[in-house]
């Protein structure tokens, strides 16, 4: 198979973790006999520096003409005082929209080797395996109008949370379809006691659920869901929620399973899927060679599964990551006395070794 992929390494630790993810991708493609065609393009702060646009037209067209996009991270304090449309994050939001990637899948799984890395007691967190399905193109992230207006001292800021029935319906279907292949539970998270958007959300999700009688649907307010996520994380299967709630809950889920650095994501629904680790650009540790590349590496696994239906190859990467952790390899975010930290490239090399030791059945 020809795997035509655009790589956007972006800012901060983006390039370091993406480099390891690409090495693993090359190795899996190699052992499975797939042909790789990679092109690298700028996004975020890197693109702002180069051409004062966080998402240059050339980057968009490269993404749209490939089969999948692998992204590192965007965000840099150098642009904190730029107007909204000239911030690195604006490039990522526009990319998601250009790709039509409305469903963002963020699995949070506790690797058995990492029970002692969670801030929660091992008996509480053992067996945690949830999938957050975050709506990615609506809500306050994209709603109009938005502005800061007025004179200094009495300015007013406005954001608009907006959802159409069609937007809720399509992402709900993704969540129910995925739940069918898992433990058949969907928890829809909203704030229906306060927000109109959430009341419509709940109504539409309940309606969609009638098409999936085998899936058990529950509803929870976001505040109480946040509490339950740390009290009883193992009870969650699929969490379906709107854009901003999903952004927040997914970082929390990263904390629960030991480190945000482990979390991968797939943004699907359009012609071209977008794959990125959930962690951001982490400017404080950028360039030090200590970032955790496993979220980026696991994002490659999600790419193989969702964009190319290469389940065997995806599992090969996931098993390699799990084996590497079981052997005690840890980056700084996960290091303990018994398992001192190794570098970004060293853990990448260990995953690569594990991949090569267990070529998939399709090889
Ligand atoms: C994420 C990030 C982004 C988001 C930022 C960088 C715009 O936090 O992917 O979770 O809020 O969606
Ligand atoms: Mg986030």
mmCIF file of C-alpha atoms and ligand atoms in Angstrom:
data_model
loop_
_atom_site.group_PDB
_atom_site.id
_atom_site.type_symbol
_atom_site.label_atom_id
_atom_site.label_comp_id
_atom_site.label_asym_id
_atom_site.label_seq_id
_atom_site.Cartn_x
_atom_site.Cartn_y
_atom_site.Cartn_z
ATOM 1 C CA UNK A 1 0.000 0.000 0.000
ATOM 2 C CA UNK A 2 1.143 3.580 -0.662
ATOM 3 C CA UNK A 3 1.004 5.712 2.489
ATOM 4 C CA UNK A 4 0.990 9.353 1.396
ATOM 5 C CA UNK A 5 1.417 11.458 4.506
ATOM 6 C CA UNK A 6 1.982 15.141 5.241
ATOM 7 C CA UNK A 7 4.041 15.737 8.369
ATOM 8 C CA UNK A 8 3.570 18.989 10.292
ATOM 9 C CA UNK A 9 5.983 18.919 13.206
ATOM 10 C CA UNK A 10 5.122 22.424 14.384
ATOM 11 C CA UNK A 11 6.431 24.062 17.539
ATOM 12 C CA UNK A 12 8.081 23.330 20.867
ATOM 13 C CA UNK A 13 8.519 19.600 21.423
ATOM 14 C CA UNK A 14 6.536 18.928 18.223
ATOM 15 C CA UNK A 15 9.617 18.296 16.036
ATOM 16 C CA UNK A 16 11.322 16.025 18.621
ATOM 17 C CA UNK A 17 8.347 13.745 19.174
ATOM 18 C CA UNK A 18 7.379 13.732 15.501
ATOM 19 C CA UNK A 19 10.887 12.635 14.544
ATOM 20 C CA UNK A 20 10.516 9.511 16.697
ATOM 21 C CA UNK A 21 6.998 8.859 15.410
ATOM 22 C CA UNK A 22 8.231 9.040 11.809
ATOM 23 C CA UNK A 23 11.080 6.610 12.574
ATOM 24 C CA UNK A 24 8.562 4.131 13.971
ATOM 25 C CA UNK A 25 6.275 4.681 10.983
ATOM 26 C CA UNK A 26 9.166 4.008 8.584
ATOM 27 C CA UNK A 27 10.042 0.842 10.405
ATOM 28 C CA UNK A 28 6.471 -0.506 10.449
ATOM 29 C CA UNK A 29 6.037 0.362 6.784
ATOM 30 C CA UNK A 30 9.337 -1.390 6.094
ATOM 31 C CA UNK A 31 8.539 -4.641 7.877
ATOM 32 C CA UNK A 32 5.007 -4.718 6.399
ATOM 33 C CA UNK A 33 5.981 -3.895 2.844
ATOM 34 C CA UNK A 34 4.199 -0.533 2.557
ATOM 35 C CA UNK A 35 5.574 2.350 0.566
ATOM 36 C CA UNK A 36 5.899 5.681 2.364
ATOM 37 C CA UNK A 37 5.650 9.087 0.725
ATOM 38 C CA UNK A 38 6.270 11.850 3.272
ATOM 39 C CA UNK A 39 6.246 15.594 2.811
ATOM 40 C CA UNK A 40 7.081 18.048 5.599
ATOM 41 C CA UNK A 41 5.307 21.419 5.840
ATOM 42 C CA UNK A 42 5.247 24.292 8.353
ATOM 43 C CA UNK A 43 2.354 25.117 10.702
ATOM 44 C CA UNK A 44 1.838 27.240 13.814
ATOM 45 C CA UNK A 45 4.669 29.380 15.166
ATOM 46 C CA UNK A 46 7.144 27.870 12.704
ATOM 47 C CA UNK A 47 4.929 29.008 9.813
ATOM 48 C CA UNK A 48 4.315 32.407 11.399
ATOM 49 C CA UNK A 49 8.060 32.970 11.533
ATOM 50 C CA UNK A 50 8.540 31.851 7.939
ATOM 51 C CA UNK A 51 5.629 33.642 6.281
ATOM 52 C CA UNK A 52 3.481 35.375 8.898
ATOM 53 C CA UNK A 53 0.647 32.861 8.445
ATOM 54 C CA UNK A 54 0.054 30.010 10.925
ATOM 55 C CA UNK A 55 -1.401 27.858 8.125
ATOM 56 C CA UNK A 56 0.124 28.743 4.733
ATOM 57 C CA UNK A 57 -1.890 27.851 1.620
ATOM 58 C CA UNK A 58 0.850 25.467 0.548
ATOM 59 C CA UNK A 59 0.504 23.533 3.817
ATOM 60 C CA UNK A 60 -3.262 23.203 3.372
ATOM 61 C CA UNK A 61 -2.994 21.976 -0.189
ATOM 62 C CA UNK A 62 -0.295 19.468 0.754
ATOM 63 C CA UNK A 63 -2.555 18.114 3.523
ATOM 64 C CA UNK A 64 -5.598 17.929 1.262
ATOM 65 C CA UNK A 65 -3.676 16.022 -1.390
ATOM 66 C CA UNK A 66 -2.330 13.391 1.018
ATOM 67 C CA UNK A 67 -4.096 10.448 2.649
ATOM 68 C CA UNK A 68 -3.358 11.469 6.234
ATOM 69 C CA UNK A 69 -1.669 14.209 8.255
ATOM 70 C CA UNK A 70 0.681 13.686 11.184
ATOM 71 C CA UNK A 71 1.043 16.705 13.451
ATOM 72 C CA UNK A 72 3.402 17.346 16.366
ATOM 73 C CA UNK A 73 2.183 20.375 18.301
ATOM 74 C CA UNK A 74 1.538 24.077 17.842
ATOM 75 C CA UNK A 75 1.922 26.946 20.292
ATOM 76 C CA UNK A 76 4.728 29.251 21.319
ATOM 77 C CA UNK A 77 4.886 31.990 23.951
ATOM 78 C CA UNK A 78 6.650 34.182 21.350
ATOM 79 C CA UNK A 79 3.223 34.865 19.820
ATOM 80 C CA UNK A 80 1.215 35.319 23.035
ATOM 81 C CA UNK A 81 0.521 38.956 22.239
ATOM 82 C CA UNK A 82 -0.425 38.468 18.600
ATOM 83 C CA UNK A 83 -4.044 38.996 17.533
ATOM 84 C CA UNK A 84 -6.087 35.796 17.527
ATOM 85 C CA UNK A 85 -5.754 34.999 13.822
ATOM 86 C CA UNK A 86 -1.953 35.349 14.003
ATOM 87 C CA UNK A 87 -1.468 32.931 16.891
ATOM 88 C CA UNK A 88 -0.034 29.461 16.225
ATOM 89 C CA UNK A 89 -3.235 27.834 17.557
ATOM 90 C CA UNK A 90 -5.277 29.573 14.845
ATOM 91 C CA UNK A 91 -3.364 27.486 12.293
ATOM 92 C CA UNK A 92 -4.390 24.251 13.975
ATOM 93 C CA UNK A 93 -8.035 25.272 14.272
ATOM 94 C CA UNK A 94 -8.155 26.271 10.606
ATOM 95 C CA UNK A 95 -6.488 23.007 9.624
ATOM 96 C CA UNK A 96 -9.094 20.984 11.522
ATOM 97 C CA UNK A 97 -11.807 22.938 9.744
ATOM 98 C CA UNK A 98 -10.219 22.680 6.290
ATOM 99 C CA UNK A 99 -9.942 18.915 6.743
ATOM 100 C CA UNK A 100 -13.532 18.647 7.982
ATOM 101 C CA UNK A 101 -12.250 16.655 10.955
ATOM 102 C CA UNK A 102 -15.290 16.919 13.211
ATOM 103 C CA UNK A 103 -14.713 13.876 15.437
ATOM 104 C CA UNK A 104 -11.662 13.818 17.662
ATOM 105 C CA UNK A 105 -10.934 10.424 19.217
ATOM 106 C CA UNK A 106 -8.773 10.493 22.325
ATOM 107 C CA UNK A 107 -8.242 7.113 23.984
ATOM 108 C CA UNK A 108 -6.943 7.059 27.566
ATOM 109 C CA UNK A 109 -5.698 3.620 28.563
ATOM 110 C CA UNK A 110 -3.728 2.678 31.639
ATOM 111 C CA UNK A 111 -0.754 0.561 30.584
ATOM 112 C CA UNK A 112 -0.360 -2.154 33.205
ATOM 113 C CA UNK A 113 3.330 -1.263 33.648
ATOM 114 C CA UNK A 114 2.315 2.262 34.637
ATOM 115 C CA UNK A 115 -0.029 1.584 37.552
ATOM 116 C CA UNK A 116 2.374 3.380 39.876
ATOM 117 C CA UNK A 117 2.546 6.445 37.603
ATOM 118 C CA UNK A 118 -1.052 7.474 38.106
ATOM 119 C CA UNK A 119 -1.727 9.882 40.975
ATOM 120 C CA UNK A 120 -4.661 7.589 41.780
ATOM 121 C CA UNK A 121 -4.400 4.375 43.802
ATOM 122 C CA UNK A 122 -3.560 1.358 41.621
ATOM 123 C CA UNK A 123 -6.724 -0.463 42.710
ATOM 124 C CA UNK A 124 -8.835 2.488 41.498
ATOM 125 C CA UNK A 125 -7.128 3.056 38.189
ATOM 126 C CA UNK A 126 -6.258 -0.516 37.147
ATOM 127 C CA UNK A 127 -8.139 -1.467 33.969
ATOM 128 C CA UNK A 128 -8.933 2.107 32.877
ATOM 129 C CA UNK A 129 -9.751 2.084 29.167
ATOM 130 C CA UNK A 130 -11.813 4.976 27.892
ATOM 131 C CA UNK A 131 -12.288 6.710 24.584
ATOM 132 C CA UNK A 132 -13.165 10.384 24.548
ATOM 133 C CA UNK A 133 -15.033 11.421 21.412
ATOM 134 C CA UNK A 134 -14.692 15.180 21.295
ATOM 135 C CA UNK A 135 -16.647 17.289 18.813
ATOM 136 C CA UNK A 136 -13.931 19.295 17.073
ATOM 137 C CA UNK A 137 -15.441 21.884 14.740
ATOM 138 C CA UNK A 138 -18.140 23.580 16.773
ATOM 139 C CA UNK A 139 -18.934 25.207 20.094
ATOM 140 C CA UNK A 140 -17.085 28.211 21.480
ATOM 141 C CA UNK A 141 -13.969 27.406 19.445
ATOM 142 C CA UNK A 142 -15.627 28.433 16.197
ATOM 143 C CA UNK A 143 -18.884 30.232 17.095
ATOM 144 C CA UNK A 144 -19.472 33.747 15.790
ATOM 145 C CA UNK A 145 -19.573 36.512 16.896
ATOM 146 C CA UNK A 146 -16.357 36.662 18.854
ATOM 147 C CA UNK A 147 -14.466 39.777 19.848
ATOM 148 C CA UNK A 148 -12.813 41.969 22.434
ATOM 149 C CA UNK A 149 -14.173 45.495 22.116
ATOM 150 C CA UNK A 150 -14.227 48.813 23.906
ATOM 151 C CA UNK A 151 -11.642 51.053 25.510
ATOM 152 C CA UNK A 152 -8.984 49.873 27.929
ATOM 153 C CA UNK A 153 -10.433 49.456 31.403
ATOM 154 C CA UNK A 154 -13.976 48.834 30.215
ATOM 155 C CA UNK A 155 -13.499 46.368 27.366
ATOM 156 C CA UNK A 156 -15.920 43.522 26.829
ATOM 157 C CA UNK A 157 -15.060 40.078 25.431
ATOM 158 C CA UNK A 158 -17.534 37.880 23.617
ATOM 159 C CA UNK A 159 -17.431 34.250 22.554
ATOM 160 C CA UNK A 160 -20.346 32.340 21.157
ATOM 161 C CA UNK A 161 -21.078 28.711 21.875
ATOM 162 C CA UNK A 162 -23.078 27.411 18.974
ATOM 163 C CA UNK A 163 -24.220 23.944 17.899
ATOM 164 C CA UNK A 164 -26.472 22.846 15.068
ATOM 165 C CA UNK A 165 -28.461 19.594 15.234
ATOM 166 C CA UNK A 166 -26.550 18.197 12.262
ATOM 167 C CA UNK A 167 -23.201 18.797 13.991
ATOM 168 C CA UNK A 168 -24.345 16.964 17.108
ATOM 169 C CA UNK A 169 -25.948 14.136 15.151
ATOM 170 C CA UNK A 170 -22.848 13.311 13.079
ATOM 171 C CA UNK A 171 -20.396 13.193 16.003
ATOM 172 C CA UNK A 172 -22.863 11.214 18.127
ATOM 173 C CA UNK A 173 -23.026 8.569 15.391
ATOM 174 C CA UNK A 174 -19.233 8.247 15.444
ATOM 175 C CA UNK A 175 -19.354 7.676 19.207
ATOM 176 C CA UNK A 176 -22.113 5.056 18.998
ATOM 177 C CA UNK A 177 -20.402 3.204 16.144
ATOM 178 C CA UNK A 178 -17.177 3.032 18.162
ATOM 179 C CA UNK A 179 -19.021 1.977 21.318
ATOM 180 C CA UNK A 180 -20.493 -0.966 19.397
ATOM 181 C CA UNK A 181 -16.992 -2.375 19.017
ATOM 182 C CA UNK A 182 -16.104 -1.725 22.665
ATOM 183 C CA UNK A 183 -18.079 -2.193 25.887
ATOM 184 C CA UNK A 184 -21.216 -0.660 24.347
ATOM 185 C CA UNK A 185 -21.499 2.280 26.737
ATOM 186 C CA UNK A 186 -21.722 5.946 25.757
ATOM 187 C CA UNK A 187 -21.685 8.664 28.387
ATOM 188 C CA UNK A 188 -22.722 11.980 26.899
ATOM 189 C CA UNK A 189 -21.247 14.880 28.865
ATOM 190 C CA UNK A 190 -22.934 18.289 28.829
ATOM 191 C CA UNK A 191 -24.117 21.176 30.990
ATOM 192 C CA UNK A 192 -27.804 20.869 30.170
ATOM 193 C CA UNK A 193 -28.834 22.421 33.487
ATOM 194 C CA UNK A 194 -27.390 25.754 32.322
ATOM 195 C CA UNK A 195 -26.639 25.866 28.574
ATOM 196 C CA UNK A 196 -29.054 25.808 25.626
ATOM 197 C CA UNK A 197 -26.320 24.207 23.516
ATOM 198 C CA UNK A 198 -26.242 21.342 25.986
ATOM 199 C CA UNK A 199 -30.034 20.932 26.045
ATOM 200 C CA UNK A 200 -30.055 20.560 22.279
ATOM 201 C CA UNK A 201 -27.009 18.281 22.547
ATOM 202 C CA UNK A 202 -28.786 15.973 24.995
ATOM 203 C CA UNK A 203 -31.945 15.876 22.882
ATOM 204 C CA UNK A 204 -30.128 15.021 19.653
ATOM 205 C CA UNK A 205 -27.852 12.426 21.290
ATOM 206 C CA UNK A 206 -30.902 10.756 22.844
ATOM 207 C CA UNK A 207 -32.543 10.646 19.409
ATOM 208 C CA UNK A 208 -29.460 9.174 17.726
ATOM 209 C CA UNK A 209 -29.259 6.539 20.472
ATOM 210 C CA UNK A 210 -32.533 5.011 19.206
ATOM 211 C CA UNK A 211 -30.584 3.793 16.156
ATOM 212 C CA UNK A 212 -28.191 1.950 18.476
ATOM 213 C CA UNK A 213 -30.395 -0.046 20.853
ATOM 214 C CA UNK A 214 -27.498 -2.322 21.819
ATOM 215 C CA UNK A 215 -25.534 0.638 23.194
ATOM 216 C CA UNK A 216 -26.255 1.889 26.685
ATOM 217 C CA UNK A 217 -26.512 5.707 26.804
ATOM 218 C CA UNK A 218 -26.010 7.794 29.941
ATOM 219 C CA UNK A 219 -25.874 11.558 30.478
ATOM 220 C CA UNK A 220 -23.701 13.421 32.943
ATOM 221 C CA UNK A 221 -23.054 17.075 33.675
ATOM 222 C CA UNK A 222 -19.483 18.111 32.964
ATOM 223 C CA UNK A 223 -18.736 19.074 36.583
ATOM 224 C CA UNK A 224 -19.874 15.749 37.921
ATOM 225 C CA UNK A 225 -18.189 13.846 35.071
ATOM 226 C CA UNK A 226 -14.902 15.538 36.012
ATOM 227 C CA UNK A 227 -15.290 14.236 39.552
ATOM 228 C CA UNK A 228 -16.259 10.713 38.488
ATOM 229 C CA UNK A 229 -13.288 10.564 36.139
ATOM 230 C CA UNK A 230 -10.931 10.593 39.121
ATOM 231 C CA UNK A 231 -13.211 8.632 41.461
ATOM 232 C CA UNK A 232 -14.128 5.730 39.188
ATOM 233 C CA UNK A 233 -12.132 5.970 35.942
ATOM 234 C CA UNK A 234 -12.645 2.310 35.047
ATOM 235 C CA UNK A 235 -16.398 2.803 34.626
ATOM 236 C CA UNK A 236 -15.963 4.991 31.551
ATOM 237 C CA UNK A 237 -16.128 3.456 28.101
ATOM 238 C CA UNK A 238 -16.959 6.030 25.400
ATOM 239 C CA UNK A 239 -17.326 9.648 26.510
ATOM 240 C CA UNK A 240 -19.116 11.834 23.962
ATOM 241 C CA UNK A 241 -18.829 15.566 24.452
ATOM 242 C CA UNK A 242 -18.591 19.010 22.860
ATOM 243 C CA UNK A 243 -15.398 20.753 21.857
ATOM 244 C CA UNK A 244 -14.271 22.595 24.981
ATOM 245 C CA UNK A 245 -15.476 20.018 27.512
ATOM 246 C CA UNK A 246 -13.572 17.401 25.506
ATOM 247 C CA UNK A 247 -10.431 19.528 25.508
ATOM 248 C CA UNK A 248 -10.527 19.734 29.294
ATOM 249 C CA UNK A 249 -11.565 16.154 30.065
ATOM 250 C CA UNK A 250 -8.894 14.708 27.776
ATOM 251 C CA UNK A 251 -6.070 16.450 29.646
ATOM 252 C CA UNK A 252 -7.588 15.208 32.883
ATOM 253 C CA UNK A 253 -7.752 11.671 31.472
ATOM 254 C CA UNK A 254 -4.048 11.997 30.593
ATOM 255 C CA UNK A 255 -3.316 12.800 34.215
ATOM 256 C CA UNK A 256 -5.352 9.811 35.364
ATOM 257 C CA UNK A 257 -3.387 7.323 33.240
ATOM 258 C CA UNK A 258 -0.019 8.701 34.323
ATOM 259 C CA UNK A 259 0.994 11.337 31.807
ATOM 260 C CA UNK A 260 -0.542 13.483 29.120
ATOM 261 C CA UNK A 261 2.538 12.598 27.087
ATOM 262 C CA UNK A 262 1.039 9.150 26.450
ATOM 263 C CA UNK A 263 -2.173 10.291 24.825
ATOM 264 C CA UNK A 264 -2.727 10.007 21.083
ATOM 265 C CA UNK A 265 -5.555 11.335 18.985
ATOM 266 C CA UNK A 266 -7.268 10.917 15.655
ATOM 267 C CA UNK A 267 -9.402 13.642 14.096
ATOM 268 C CA UNK A 268 -11.669 12.071 11.541
ATOM 269 C CA UNK A 269 -14.847 12.684 9.603
ATOM 270 C CA UNK A 270 -13.430 14.496 6.576
ATOM 271 C CA UNK A 271 -11.572 13.231 3.502
ATOM 272 C CA UNK A 272 -8.166 13.341 5.209
ATOM 273 C CA UNK A 273 -7.562 12.284 8.814
ATOM 274 C CA UNK A 274 -5.389 14.313 11.192
ATOM 275 C CA UNK A 275 -3.318 12.546 13.848
ATOM 276 C CA UNK A 276 -1.646 14.325 16.747
ATOM 277 C CA UNK A 277 -0.587 13.699 20.318
ATOM 278 C CA UNK A 278 -2.903 15.366 22.850
ATOM 279 C CA UNK A 279 -0.080 17.148 24.706
ATOM 280 C CA UNK A 280 0.813 20.605 23.441
ATOM 281 C CA UNK A 281 4.106 22.188 22.444
ATOM 282 C CA UNK A 282 5.464 22.258 26.048
ATOM 283 C CA UNK A 283 7.879 25.156 25.360
ATOM 284 C CA UNK A 284 9.432 24.759 28.827
ATOM 285 C CA UNK A 285 11.029 21.422 27.900
ATOM 286 C CA UNK A 286 11.467 21.941 24.146
ATOM 287 C CA UNK A 287 14.860 21.121 22.676
ATOM 288 C CA UNK A 288 16.058 19.270 25.777
ATOM 289 C CA UNK A 289 15.506 15.771 24.404
ATOM 290 C CA UNK A 290 13.357 14.772 27.384
ATOM 291 C CA UNK A 291 9.843 14.922 25.902
ATOM 292 C CA UNK A 292 7.711 11.780 25.807
ATOM 293 C CA UNK A 293 7.240 10.703 22.163
ATOM 294 C CA UNK A 294 4.796 7.880 22.957
ATOM 295 C CA UNK A 295 1.687 10.022 22.349
ATOM 296 C CA UNK A 296 3.041 10.879 18.891
ATOM 297 C CA UNK A 297 4.038 7.254 18.224
ATOM 298 C CA UNK A 298 0.603 6.023 19.286
ATOM 299 C CA UNK A 299 -0.939 8.663 17.000
ATOM 300 C CA UNK A 300 0.821 6.910 14.114
ATOM 301 C CA UNK A 301 -0.909 3.697 15.226
ATOM 302 C CA UNK A 302 -4.259 5.492 15.119
ATOM 303 C CA UNK A 303 -3.405 6.775 11.635
ATOM 304 C CA UNK A 304 -2.698 3.282 10.379
ATOM 305 C CA UNK A 305 -5.970 2.052 11.865
ATOM 306 C CA UNK A 306 -8.350 4.860 10.883
ATOM 307 C CA UNK A 307 -6.910 6.200 7.624
ATOM 308 C CA UNK A 308 -5.494 2.979 6.169
ATOM 309 C CA UNK A 309 -7.442 0.182 7.913
ATOM 310 C CA UNK A 310 -4.094 -1.430 8.775
ATOM 311 C CA UNK A 311 -5.208 -2.885 12.111
ATOM 312 C CA UNK A 312 -2.331 -5.370 12.306
ATOM 313 C CA UNK A 313 0.283 -2.676 11.825
ATOM 314 C CA UNK A 314 -1.475 -0.407 14.340
ATOM 315 C CA UNK A 315 -1.545 -3.197 16.923
ATOM 316 C CA UNK A 316 2.126 -3.858 16.228
ATOM 317 C CA UNK A 317 2.980 -0.301 17.332
ATOM 318 C CA UNK A 318 0.662 -0.429 20.344
ATOM 319 C CA UNK A 319 2.166 -3.719 21.481
ATOM 320 C CA UNK A 320 5.660 -2.345 20.973
ATOM 321 C CA UNK A 321 4.870 0.665 23.176
ATOM 322 C CA UNK A 322 3.362 -1.565 25.827
ATOM 323 C CA UNK A 323 6.372 -3.912 25.731
ATOM 324 C CA UNK A 324 8.796 -0.996 25.955
ATOM 325 C CA UNK A 325 7.035 0.315 29.054
ATOM 326 C CA UNK A 326 6.946 -3.171 30.562
ATOM 327 C CA UNK A 327 10.726 -3.347 30.156
ATOM 328 C CA UNK A 328 10.934 -0.264 32.381
ATOM 329 C CA UNK A 329 11.682 2.398 29.760
ATOM 330 C CA UNK A 330 10.434 5.793 30.983
ATOM 331 C CA UNK A 331 10.799 9.391 29.874
ATOM 332 C CA UNK A 332 11.109 12.100 32.555
ATOM 333 C CA UNK A 333 7.338 12.551 32.925
ATOM 334 C CA UNK A 334 7.012 8.906 34.018
ATOM 335 C CA UNK A 335 10.365 8.295 35.702
ATOM 336 C CA UNK A 336 10.546 6.879 39.235
ATOM 337 C CA UNK A 337 13.494 5.776 41.385
ATOM 338 C CA UNK A 338 13.283 2.239 40.052
ATOM 339 C CA UNK A 339 12.990 3.466 36.469
ATOM 340 C CA UNK A 340 15.170 6.524 35.830
ATOM 341 C CA UNK A 341 14.465 8.729 32.827
ATOM 342 C CA UNK A 342 15.817 8.037 29.379
ATOM 343 C CA UNK A 343 15.760 10.479 26.474
ATOM 344 C CA UNK A 344 13.164 11.038 23.771
ATOM 345 C CA UNK A 345 15.312 9.359 21.137
ATOM 346 C CA UNK A 346 16.288 6.463 23.413
ATOM 347 C CA UNK A 347 12.692 5.468 24.183
ATOM 348 C CA UNK A 348 11.907 5.909 20.486
ATOM 349 C CA UNK A 349 14.751 3.529 19.660
ATOM 350 C CA UNK A 350 13.410 0.951 22.125
ATOM 351 C CA UNK A 351 9.933 1.088 20.572
ATOM 352 C CA UNK A 352 11.527 0.653 17.171
ATOM 353 C CA UNK A 353 13.388 -2.421 18.368
ATOM 354 C CA UNK A 354 10.167 -3.878 19.730
ATOM 355 C CA UNK A 355 8.425 -3.200 16.415
ATOM 356 C CA UNK A 356 11.154 -4.986 14.509
ATOM 357 C CA UNK A 357 11.058 -7.919 16.924
ATOM 358 C CA UNK A 358 7.358 -8.467 16.242
ATOM 359 C CA UNK A 359 6.618 -7.836 12.583
ATOM 360 C CA UNK A 360 2.837 -8.015 11.982
ATOM 361 C CA UNK A 361 1.210 -11.068 10.453
ATOM 362 C CA UNK A 362 0.751 -9.237 7.148
ATOM 363 C CA UNK A 363 4.513 -8.996 6.612
HETATM 364 C C1 LIG B 1 -5.759 20.219 22.063
HETATM 365 C C2 LIG B 1 -5.124 21.566 22.249
HETATM 366 C C3 LIG B 1 -5.714 22.541 21.238
HETATM 367 C C4 LIG B 1 -7.212 22.630 21.505
HETATM 368 C C5 LIG B 1 -5.068 23.944 21.224
HETATM 369 C C6 LIG B 1 -3.580 23.873 20.995
HETATM 370 C C7 LIG B 1 -5.715 24.851 20.227
HETATM 371 O O1 LIG B 1 -5.279 22.003 23.566
HETATM 372 O O2 LIG B 1 -5.690 19.685 20.936
HETATM 373 O O3 LIG B 1 -6.308 19.684 23.021
HETATM 374 O O4 LIG B 1 -7.657 23.373 22.396
HETATM 375 O O5 LIG B 1 -7.965 21.945 20.814
HETATM 376 MG MG1 LIG B 2 -6.062 20.494 24.854
#
